[in-house]
Coordinates of C-alpha atoms in Angstrom, one line a residue:
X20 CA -39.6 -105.5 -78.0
X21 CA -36.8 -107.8 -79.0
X22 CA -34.6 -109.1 -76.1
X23 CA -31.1 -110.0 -76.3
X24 CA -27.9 -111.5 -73.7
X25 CA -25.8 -109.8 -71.7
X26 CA -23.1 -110.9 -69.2
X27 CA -23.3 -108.6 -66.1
X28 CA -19.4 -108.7 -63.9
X29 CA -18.7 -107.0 -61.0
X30 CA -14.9 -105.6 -61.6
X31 CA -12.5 -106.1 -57.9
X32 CA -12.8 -110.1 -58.1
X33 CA -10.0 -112.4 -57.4
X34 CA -10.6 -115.3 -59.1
X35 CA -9.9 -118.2 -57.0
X36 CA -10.5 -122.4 -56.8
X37 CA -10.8 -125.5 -59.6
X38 CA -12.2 -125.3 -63.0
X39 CA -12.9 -128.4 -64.6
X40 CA -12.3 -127.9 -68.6
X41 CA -14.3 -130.2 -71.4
X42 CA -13.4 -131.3 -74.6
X43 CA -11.8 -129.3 -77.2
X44 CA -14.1 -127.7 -79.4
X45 CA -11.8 -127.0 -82.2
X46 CA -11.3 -131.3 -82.2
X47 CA -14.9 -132.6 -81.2
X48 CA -16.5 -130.8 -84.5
X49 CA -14.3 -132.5 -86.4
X50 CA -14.4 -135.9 -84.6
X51 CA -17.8 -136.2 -85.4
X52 CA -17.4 -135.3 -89.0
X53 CA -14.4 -138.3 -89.0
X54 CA -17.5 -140.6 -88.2
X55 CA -18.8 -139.6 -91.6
X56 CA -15.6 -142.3 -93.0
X57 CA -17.3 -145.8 -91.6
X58 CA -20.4 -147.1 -91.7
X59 CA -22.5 -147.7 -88.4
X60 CA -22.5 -146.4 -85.4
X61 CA -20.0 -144.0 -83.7
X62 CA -19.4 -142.1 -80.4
X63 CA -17.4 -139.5 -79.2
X64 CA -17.4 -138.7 -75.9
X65 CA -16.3 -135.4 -73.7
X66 CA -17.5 -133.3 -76.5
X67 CA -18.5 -129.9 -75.0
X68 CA -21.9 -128.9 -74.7
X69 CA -22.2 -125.5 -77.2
X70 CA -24.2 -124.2 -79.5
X71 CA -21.4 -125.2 -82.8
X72 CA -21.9 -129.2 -81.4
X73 CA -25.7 -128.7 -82.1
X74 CA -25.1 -127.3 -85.5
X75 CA -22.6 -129.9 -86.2
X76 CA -25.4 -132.6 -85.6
X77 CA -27.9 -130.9 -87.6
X78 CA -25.2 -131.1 -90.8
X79 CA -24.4 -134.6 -90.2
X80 CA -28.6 -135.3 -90.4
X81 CA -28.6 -133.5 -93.3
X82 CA -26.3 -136.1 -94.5
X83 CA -28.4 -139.1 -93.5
X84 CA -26.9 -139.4 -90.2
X85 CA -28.9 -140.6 -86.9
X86 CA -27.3 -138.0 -84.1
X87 CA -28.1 -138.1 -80.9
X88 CA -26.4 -135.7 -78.3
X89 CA -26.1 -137.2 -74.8
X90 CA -25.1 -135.0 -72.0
X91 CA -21.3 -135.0 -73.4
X92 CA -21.6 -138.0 -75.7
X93 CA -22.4 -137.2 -79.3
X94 CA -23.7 -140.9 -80.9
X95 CA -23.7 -140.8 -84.6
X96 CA -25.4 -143.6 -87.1
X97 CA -24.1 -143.6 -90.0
X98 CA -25.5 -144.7 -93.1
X99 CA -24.6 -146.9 -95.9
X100 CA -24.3 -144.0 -98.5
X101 CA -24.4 -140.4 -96.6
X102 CA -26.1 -137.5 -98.6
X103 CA -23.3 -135.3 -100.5
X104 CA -24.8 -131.8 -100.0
X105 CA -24.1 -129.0 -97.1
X106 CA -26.4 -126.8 -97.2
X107 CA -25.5 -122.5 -96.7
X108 CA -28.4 -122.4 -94.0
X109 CA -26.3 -124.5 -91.9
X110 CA -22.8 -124.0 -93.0
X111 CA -23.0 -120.3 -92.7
X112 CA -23.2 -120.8 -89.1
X113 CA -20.2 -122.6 -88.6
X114 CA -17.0 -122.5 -90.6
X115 CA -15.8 -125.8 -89.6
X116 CA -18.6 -128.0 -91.1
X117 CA -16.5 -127.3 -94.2
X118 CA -14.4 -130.6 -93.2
X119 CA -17.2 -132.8 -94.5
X120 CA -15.7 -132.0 -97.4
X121 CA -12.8 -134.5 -97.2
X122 CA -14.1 -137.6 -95.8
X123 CA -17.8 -137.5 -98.1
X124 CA -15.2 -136.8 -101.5
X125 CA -13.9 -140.1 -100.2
X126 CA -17.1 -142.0 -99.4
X127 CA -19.1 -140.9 -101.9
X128 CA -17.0 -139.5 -105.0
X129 CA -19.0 -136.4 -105.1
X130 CA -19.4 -133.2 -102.7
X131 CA -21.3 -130.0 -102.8
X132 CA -20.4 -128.0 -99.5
X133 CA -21.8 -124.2 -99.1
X134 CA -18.9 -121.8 -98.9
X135 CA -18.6 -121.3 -94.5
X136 CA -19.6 -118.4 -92.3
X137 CA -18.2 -118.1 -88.7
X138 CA -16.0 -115.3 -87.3
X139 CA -15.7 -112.6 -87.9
X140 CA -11.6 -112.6 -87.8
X141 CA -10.4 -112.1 -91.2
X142 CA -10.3 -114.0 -94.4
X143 CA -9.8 -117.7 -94.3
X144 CA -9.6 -119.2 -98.1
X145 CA -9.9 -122.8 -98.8
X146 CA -7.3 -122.7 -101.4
X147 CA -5.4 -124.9 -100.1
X148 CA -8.3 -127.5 -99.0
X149 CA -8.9 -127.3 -102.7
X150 CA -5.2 -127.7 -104.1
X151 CA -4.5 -130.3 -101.8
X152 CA -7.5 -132.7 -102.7
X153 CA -7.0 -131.7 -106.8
X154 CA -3.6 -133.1 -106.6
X155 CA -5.1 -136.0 -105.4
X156 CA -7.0 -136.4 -108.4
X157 CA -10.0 -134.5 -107.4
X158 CA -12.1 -132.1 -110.0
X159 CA -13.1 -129.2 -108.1
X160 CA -15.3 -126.2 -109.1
X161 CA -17.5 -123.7 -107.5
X162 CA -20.6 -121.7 -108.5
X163 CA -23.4 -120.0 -106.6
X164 CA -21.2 -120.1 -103.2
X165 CA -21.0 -123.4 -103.5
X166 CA -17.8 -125.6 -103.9
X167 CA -18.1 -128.7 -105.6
X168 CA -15.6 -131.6 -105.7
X169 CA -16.1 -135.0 -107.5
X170 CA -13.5 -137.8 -108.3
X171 CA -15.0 -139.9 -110.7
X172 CA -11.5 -142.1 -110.6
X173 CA -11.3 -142.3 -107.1
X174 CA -8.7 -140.6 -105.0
X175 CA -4.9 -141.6 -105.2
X176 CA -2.2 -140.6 -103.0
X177 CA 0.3 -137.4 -103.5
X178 CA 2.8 -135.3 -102.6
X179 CA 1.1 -132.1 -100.9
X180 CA 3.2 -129.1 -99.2
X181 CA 1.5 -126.9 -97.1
X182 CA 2.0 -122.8 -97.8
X183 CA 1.0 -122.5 -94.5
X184 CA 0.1 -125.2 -91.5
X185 CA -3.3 -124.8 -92.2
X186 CA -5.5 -126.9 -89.7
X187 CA -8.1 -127.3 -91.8
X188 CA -6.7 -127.9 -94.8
X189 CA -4.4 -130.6 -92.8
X190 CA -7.7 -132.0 -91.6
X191 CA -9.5 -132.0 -94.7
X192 CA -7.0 -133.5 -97.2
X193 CA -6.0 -136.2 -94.2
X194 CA -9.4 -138.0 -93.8
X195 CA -9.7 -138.2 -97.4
X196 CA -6.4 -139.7 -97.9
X197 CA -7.3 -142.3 -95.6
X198 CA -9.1 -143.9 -98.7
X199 CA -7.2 -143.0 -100.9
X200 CA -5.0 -145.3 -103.3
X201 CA -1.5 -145.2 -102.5
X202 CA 0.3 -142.7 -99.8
X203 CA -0.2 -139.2 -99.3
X204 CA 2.5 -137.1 -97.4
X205 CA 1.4 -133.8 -96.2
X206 CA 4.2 -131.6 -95.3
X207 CA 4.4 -128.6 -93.7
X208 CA 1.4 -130.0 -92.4
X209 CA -0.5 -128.1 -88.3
X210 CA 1.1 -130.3 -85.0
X211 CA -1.9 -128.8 -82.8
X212 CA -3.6 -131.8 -80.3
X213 CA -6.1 -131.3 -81.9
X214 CA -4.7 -132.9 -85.5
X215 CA -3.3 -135.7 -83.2
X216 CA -6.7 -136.5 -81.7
X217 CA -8.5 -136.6 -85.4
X218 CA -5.1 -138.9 -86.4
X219 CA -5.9 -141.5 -83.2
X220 CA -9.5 -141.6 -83.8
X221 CA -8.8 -142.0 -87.8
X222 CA -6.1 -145.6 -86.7
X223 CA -8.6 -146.7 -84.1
X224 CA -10.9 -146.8 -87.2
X225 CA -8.0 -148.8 -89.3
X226 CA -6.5 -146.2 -91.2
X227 CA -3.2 -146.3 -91.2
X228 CA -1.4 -142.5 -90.2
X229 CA 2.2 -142.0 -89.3
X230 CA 3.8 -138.9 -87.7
X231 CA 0.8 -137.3 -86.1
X232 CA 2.2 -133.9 -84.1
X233 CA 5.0 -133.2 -86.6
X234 CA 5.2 -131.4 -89.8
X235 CA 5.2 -134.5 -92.4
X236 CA 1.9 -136.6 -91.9
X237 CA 2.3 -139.9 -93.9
X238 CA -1.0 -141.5 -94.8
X239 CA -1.2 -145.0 -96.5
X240 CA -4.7 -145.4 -98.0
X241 CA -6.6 -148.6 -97.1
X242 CA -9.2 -150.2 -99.3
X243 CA -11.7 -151.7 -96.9
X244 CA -13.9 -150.3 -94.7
X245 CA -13.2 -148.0 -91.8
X246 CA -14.9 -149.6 -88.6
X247 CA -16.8 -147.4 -86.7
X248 CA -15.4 -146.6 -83.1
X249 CA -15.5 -144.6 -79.6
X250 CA -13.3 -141.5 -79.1
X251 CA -13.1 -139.7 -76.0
X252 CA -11.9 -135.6 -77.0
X253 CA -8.5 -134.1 -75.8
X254 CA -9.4 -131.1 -73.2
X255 CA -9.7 -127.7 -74.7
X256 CA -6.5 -126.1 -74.3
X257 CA -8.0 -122.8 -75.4
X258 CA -10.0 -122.5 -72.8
X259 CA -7.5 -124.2 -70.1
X260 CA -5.3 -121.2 -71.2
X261 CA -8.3 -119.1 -70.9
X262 CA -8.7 -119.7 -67.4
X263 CA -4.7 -119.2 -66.8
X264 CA -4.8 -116.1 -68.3
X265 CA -7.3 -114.9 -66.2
X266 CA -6.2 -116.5 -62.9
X267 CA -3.2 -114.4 -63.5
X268 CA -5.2 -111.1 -64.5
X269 CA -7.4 -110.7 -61.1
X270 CA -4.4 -111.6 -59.0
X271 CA -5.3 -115.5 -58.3
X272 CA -5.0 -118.8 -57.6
X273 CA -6.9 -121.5 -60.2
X274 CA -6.2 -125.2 -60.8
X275 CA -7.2 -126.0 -64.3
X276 CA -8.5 -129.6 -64.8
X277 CA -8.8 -131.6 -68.0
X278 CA -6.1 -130.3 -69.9
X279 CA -3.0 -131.0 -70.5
X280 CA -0.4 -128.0 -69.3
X281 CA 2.3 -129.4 -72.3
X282 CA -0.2 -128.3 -74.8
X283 CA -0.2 -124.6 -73.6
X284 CA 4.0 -124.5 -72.8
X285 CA 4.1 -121.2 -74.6
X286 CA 1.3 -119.7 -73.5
X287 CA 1.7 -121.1 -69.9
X288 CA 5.5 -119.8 -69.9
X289 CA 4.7 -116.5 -70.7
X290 CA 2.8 -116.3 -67.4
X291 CA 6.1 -117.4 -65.6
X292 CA 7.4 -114.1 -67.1
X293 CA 4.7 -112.3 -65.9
X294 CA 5.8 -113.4 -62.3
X295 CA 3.3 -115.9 -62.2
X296 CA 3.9 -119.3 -60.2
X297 CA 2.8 -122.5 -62.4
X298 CA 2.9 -126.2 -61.5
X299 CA 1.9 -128.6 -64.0
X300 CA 0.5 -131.9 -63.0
X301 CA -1.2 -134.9 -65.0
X302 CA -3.8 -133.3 -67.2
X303 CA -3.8 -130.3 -65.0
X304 CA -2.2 -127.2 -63.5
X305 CA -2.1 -124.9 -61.0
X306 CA -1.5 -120.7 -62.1
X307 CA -1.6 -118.2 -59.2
X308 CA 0.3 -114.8 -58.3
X309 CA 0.3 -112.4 -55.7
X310 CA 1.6 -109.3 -56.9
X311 CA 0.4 -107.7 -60.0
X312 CA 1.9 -108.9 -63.4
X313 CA 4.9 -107.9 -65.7
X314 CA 4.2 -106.9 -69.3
X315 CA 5.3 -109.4 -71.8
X316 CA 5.7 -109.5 -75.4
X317 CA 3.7 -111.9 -77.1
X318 CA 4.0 -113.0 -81.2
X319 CA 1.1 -115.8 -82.3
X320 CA 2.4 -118.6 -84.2
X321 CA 1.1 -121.8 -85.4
X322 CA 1.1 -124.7 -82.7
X323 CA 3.6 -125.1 -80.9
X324 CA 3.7 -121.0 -80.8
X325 CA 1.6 -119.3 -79.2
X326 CA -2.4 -119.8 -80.3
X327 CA -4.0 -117.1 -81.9
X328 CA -7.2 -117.9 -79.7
X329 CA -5.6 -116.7 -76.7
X330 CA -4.8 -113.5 -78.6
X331 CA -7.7 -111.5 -76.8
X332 CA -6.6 -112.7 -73.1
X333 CA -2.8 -111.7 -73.9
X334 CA -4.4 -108.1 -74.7
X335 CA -6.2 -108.1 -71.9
X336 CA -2.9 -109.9 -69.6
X337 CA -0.9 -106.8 -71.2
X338 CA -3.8 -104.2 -70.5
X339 CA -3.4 -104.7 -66.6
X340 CA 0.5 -106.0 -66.6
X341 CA 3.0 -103.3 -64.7
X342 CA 5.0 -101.9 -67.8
X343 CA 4.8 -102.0 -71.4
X344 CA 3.6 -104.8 -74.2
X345 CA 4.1 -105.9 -77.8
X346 CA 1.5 -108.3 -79.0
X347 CA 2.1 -108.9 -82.4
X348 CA -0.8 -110.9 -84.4
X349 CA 0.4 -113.5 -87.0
X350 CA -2.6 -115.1 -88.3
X351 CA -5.6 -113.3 -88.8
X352 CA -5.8 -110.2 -89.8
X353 CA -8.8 -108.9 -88.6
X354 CA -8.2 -110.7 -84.8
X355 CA -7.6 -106.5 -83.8
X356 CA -11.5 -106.1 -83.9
X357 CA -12.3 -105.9 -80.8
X358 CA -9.6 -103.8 -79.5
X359 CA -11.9 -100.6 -79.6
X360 CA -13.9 -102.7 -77.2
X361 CA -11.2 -103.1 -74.6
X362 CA -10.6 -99.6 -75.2
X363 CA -13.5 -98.7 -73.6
X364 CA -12.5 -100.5 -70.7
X365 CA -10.0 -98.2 -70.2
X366 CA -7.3 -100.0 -71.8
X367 CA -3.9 -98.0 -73.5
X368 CA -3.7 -100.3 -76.8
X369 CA -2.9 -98.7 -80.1
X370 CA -2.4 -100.7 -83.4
X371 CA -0.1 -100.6 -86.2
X372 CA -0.9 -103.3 -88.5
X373 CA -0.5 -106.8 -86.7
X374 CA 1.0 -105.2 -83.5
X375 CA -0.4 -103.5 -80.9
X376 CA 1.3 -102.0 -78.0
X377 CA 0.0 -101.9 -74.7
X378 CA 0.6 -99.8 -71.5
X379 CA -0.7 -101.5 -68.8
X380 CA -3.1 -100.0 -66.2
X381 CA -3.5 -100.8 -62.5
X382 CA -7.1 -100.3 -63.1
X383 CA -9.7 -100.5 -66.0
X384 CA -12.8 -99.1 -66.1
X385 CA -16.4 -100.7 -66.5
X386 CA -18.2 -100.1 -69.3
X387 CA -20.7 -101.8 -71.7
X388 CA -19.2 -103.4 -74.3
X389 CA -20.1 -106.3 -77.4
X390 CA -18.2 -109.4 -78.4
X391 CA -16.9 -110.0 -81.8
X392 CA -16.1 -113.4 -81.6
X393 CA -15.9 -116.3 -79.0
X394 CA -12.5 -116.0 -78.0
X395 CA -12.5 -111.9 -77.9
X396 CA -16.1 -112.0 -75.9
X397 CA -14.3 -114.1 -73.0
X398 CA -11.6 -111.9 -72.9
X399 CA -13.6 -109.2 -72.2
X400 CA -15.6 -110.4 -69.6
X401 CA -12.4 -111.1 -68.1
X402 CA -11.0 -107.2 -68.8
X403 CA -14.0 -106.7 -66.3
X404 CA -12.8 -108.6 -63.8
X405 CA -10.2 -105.8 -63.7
X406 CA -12.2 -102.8 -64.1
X407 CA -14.0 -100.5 -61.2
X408 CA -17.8 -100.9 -61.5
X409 CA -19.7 -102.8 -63.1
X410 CA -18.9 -104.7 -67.0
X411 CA -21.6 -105.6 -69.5
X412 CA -21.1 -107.6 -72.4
X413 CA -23.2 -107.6 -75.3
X414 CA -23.6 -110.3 -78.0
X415 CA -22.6 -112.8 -75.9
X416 CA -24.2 -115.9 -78.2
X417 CA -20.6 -115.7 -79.6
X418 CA -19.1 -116.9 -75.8
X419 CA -22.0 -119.6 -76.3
X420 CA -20.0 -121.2 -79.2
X421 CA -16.9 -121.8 -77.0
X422 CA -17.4 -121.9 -73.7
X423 CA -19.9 -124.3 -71.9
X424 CA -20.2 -123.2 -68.4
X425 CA -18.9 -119.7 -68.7
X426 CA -20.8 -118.1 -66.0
X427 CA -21.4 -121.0 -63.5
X428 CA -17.5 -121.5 -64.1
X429 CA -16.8 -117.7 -62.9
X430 CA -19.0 -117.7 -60.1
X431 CA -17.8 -121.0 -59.3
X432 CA -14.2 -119.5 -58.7
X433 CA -15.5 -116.2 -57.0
X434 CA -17.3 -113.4 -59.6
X435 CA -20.2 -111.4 -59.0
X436 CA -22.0 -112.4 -62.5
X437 CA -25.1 -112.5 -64.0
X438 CA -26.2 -113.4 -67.3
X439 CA -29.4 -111.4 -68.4
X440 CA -31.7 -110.4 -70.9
X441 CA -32.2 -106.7 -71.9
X442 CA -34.1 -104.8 -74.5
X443 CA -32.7 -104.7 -78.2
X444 CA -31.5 -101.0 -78.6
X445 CA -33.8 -99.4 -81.2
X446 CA -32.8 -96.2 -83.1
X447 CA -35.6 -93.7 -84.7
X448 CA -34.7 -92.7 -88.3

């Protein structure tokens, strides 16, 4: 009988200590794809150990790379002339092995890349990944869910606005500008750290990148060859904030190190509202309250607003809180998923469109539940922290993909938890 993962959490705990946070996902998958832009050997460092790293690696063999994963060192060879194909088998796994696209349409002139998988959060087009590189002079077709980009005259710098601060389209169209002829501007381009980390790793390489963190990136294309180099990755801020979120949820008092508290000001000064108490240090903070927690309204933005990842721990924040909340959802439009879920925890959330409102609880109740995604499976193992009895989440390979220590982080600071295996539920037809 198949066998799958559960987290087992005791609800009643106060979570309580240090938390030590690694690097950012959302910025090591895409350092290491950077590395694809010079020959030789690269490293980044403080790149979290999960299961997307792994598949990361396995795409960048594909491509003729040597990757060797090293505790929290990723060490990448590459080669003279990388391969030009990403296969579906690997890129249906992971959405952001799409940004090979970029930086192999510069090396090589030629890219096939499998249309991505990943969450399950709503539609995500590369539209404007695609109209961003053609006006850079790229051709760019797609059959059998493939897209396929060649320029057969080489890139050359452009004007490119933005619909939308896209972070993957920023990242995509940046490293291949980088050898590119001429300048490329990207306006309305994504600020988040973690497009400022790809930017300093990109000018330690010899490209040459102005106003990283604002809106206009200007990118003056070099012609010689990007030197390989090592990059440490910025903290996760996601999961700093997730930590916050649910220091302030059970009651608590958590210091947070290895990120850095100006990259969650939004999120952190929401928790202020709450009644929370936050000091901010150097590349760490302290959250912790006393008394239960306000409701507060909460709209996601792009960066510096407040992140759509932390979406699920505002619902679940708002689920406990004393009063009444409106979290309103301006991203994704399927990031309401898991709602049901927290439902069953007891939670009063009804949704209308991108908003839900929430009246807050004292209590919520355990109950067996199933992830959806990374960020919405952490949030409700944290809901259980708050319920009576005993919380079991199901699915929990999506957690995997986020969160490196999850349980020997919560037990760390104070949680009854186990992570176990039970049987597969089976149904007779």
């Amino acid at each position: 009988m198949a066998r799958v993962d559960v987290i087992r959490v005791k609800g009643g705990a106060r979570l309580a200590g240090d938390v030590v946070v690694g690097g950012a996902k959302n910025s090591a998958l895409k350092l290491m794809a950077v590395a694809l832009l010079a020959e030789g050997r690269s490293v980044v460092s403080n790149v979290p150990r999960i299961t997307d790293i792994a598949i990361m690696a396995e795409v960048l063999r594909r491509l003729g790379c040597d990757v060797t994963l090293d505790g929290t060192e990723a060490i990448i060879d590459v080669p003279a002339e990388p391969g030009s194909e990403a296969d579906y088998d690997l890129v249906r796994r992971l959405r952001a092995s799409i940004c090979v696209l970029g930086p192999l349409l510069a090396r090589r002139g030629y890219v096939r890349v499998a249309l991505p998988g990943g969450d399950m959060i709503g539609s995500r087009g590369l539209d404007m990944h695609v109209a961003g590189l053609a006006r850079m002079g790229a051709e760019i077709s797609g059959e059998h869910g493939f897209v396929i980009a060649s320029a057969p005259k080489g890139l050359r710098g452009a004007k490119i606005w933005l619909d939308f601060p896209s972070v993957g389209a920023t990242e995509n169209i940046l490293m291949a500008a980088v050898l590119a002829r001429g300048v490329t501007e990207i306006d309305n381009a994504a600020r988040e750290p973690e497009i400022v980390d790809i930017c300093e790793m990109l000018n330690a390489m010899g490209a040459k990148i102005e106003g990283a963190g604002t809106s206009t990136l200007i990118i003056e294309g070099v012609e010689g060859p990007l030197k390989p180099v090592r990059h440490t990755t910025v903290g996760d801020r996601i999961v700093g904030g997730t930590w916050a979120y649910a220091s302030v949820m059970t009651r608590g008092d958590v210091t947070v190190h290895g990120v850095r508290p100006e990259f969650l000001d939004v999120a952190l000064d929401k928790l202020v509202t709450a009644g929370a108490t936050v000091e901010p240090g150097d590349n760490q903070f302290r959250v912790r309250i006393a008394d239960r927690p306000r409701g507060v309204d909460i709209v996601t933005l792009p960066y510096p607003g407040f992140a759509t990842d932390l979406l699920p721990m505002a619902l679940g924040l708002a689920a406990v809180a004393e009063g009444s909340s409106l979290i309103t959802e301006n991203i994704f439009d399927g990031r309401f998923m898991f709602v049901n879920e927290m439902v069953r925890l007891g939670a009063d959330i009804r949704t209308d469109g991108h908003h839900a409102a929430v009246n807050g609880r004292e209590r919520l109740s355990g109950a067996p539940v199933r992830a959806t995604d990374i960020r919405a499976g952490a949030g409700l193992v944290i809901a259980g922290l708050c319920a009576d009895g005993v919380t079991e989440v199901g699915e929990v390979h999506h957690i995997d993909r986020g969160y490196p220590n999850f349980v020997a982080d919560l037990a760390a600071l104070g949680v009854e938890v186990e992570r176990t295996d039970v049987p597969e539920p089976t149904f007779d037809f």
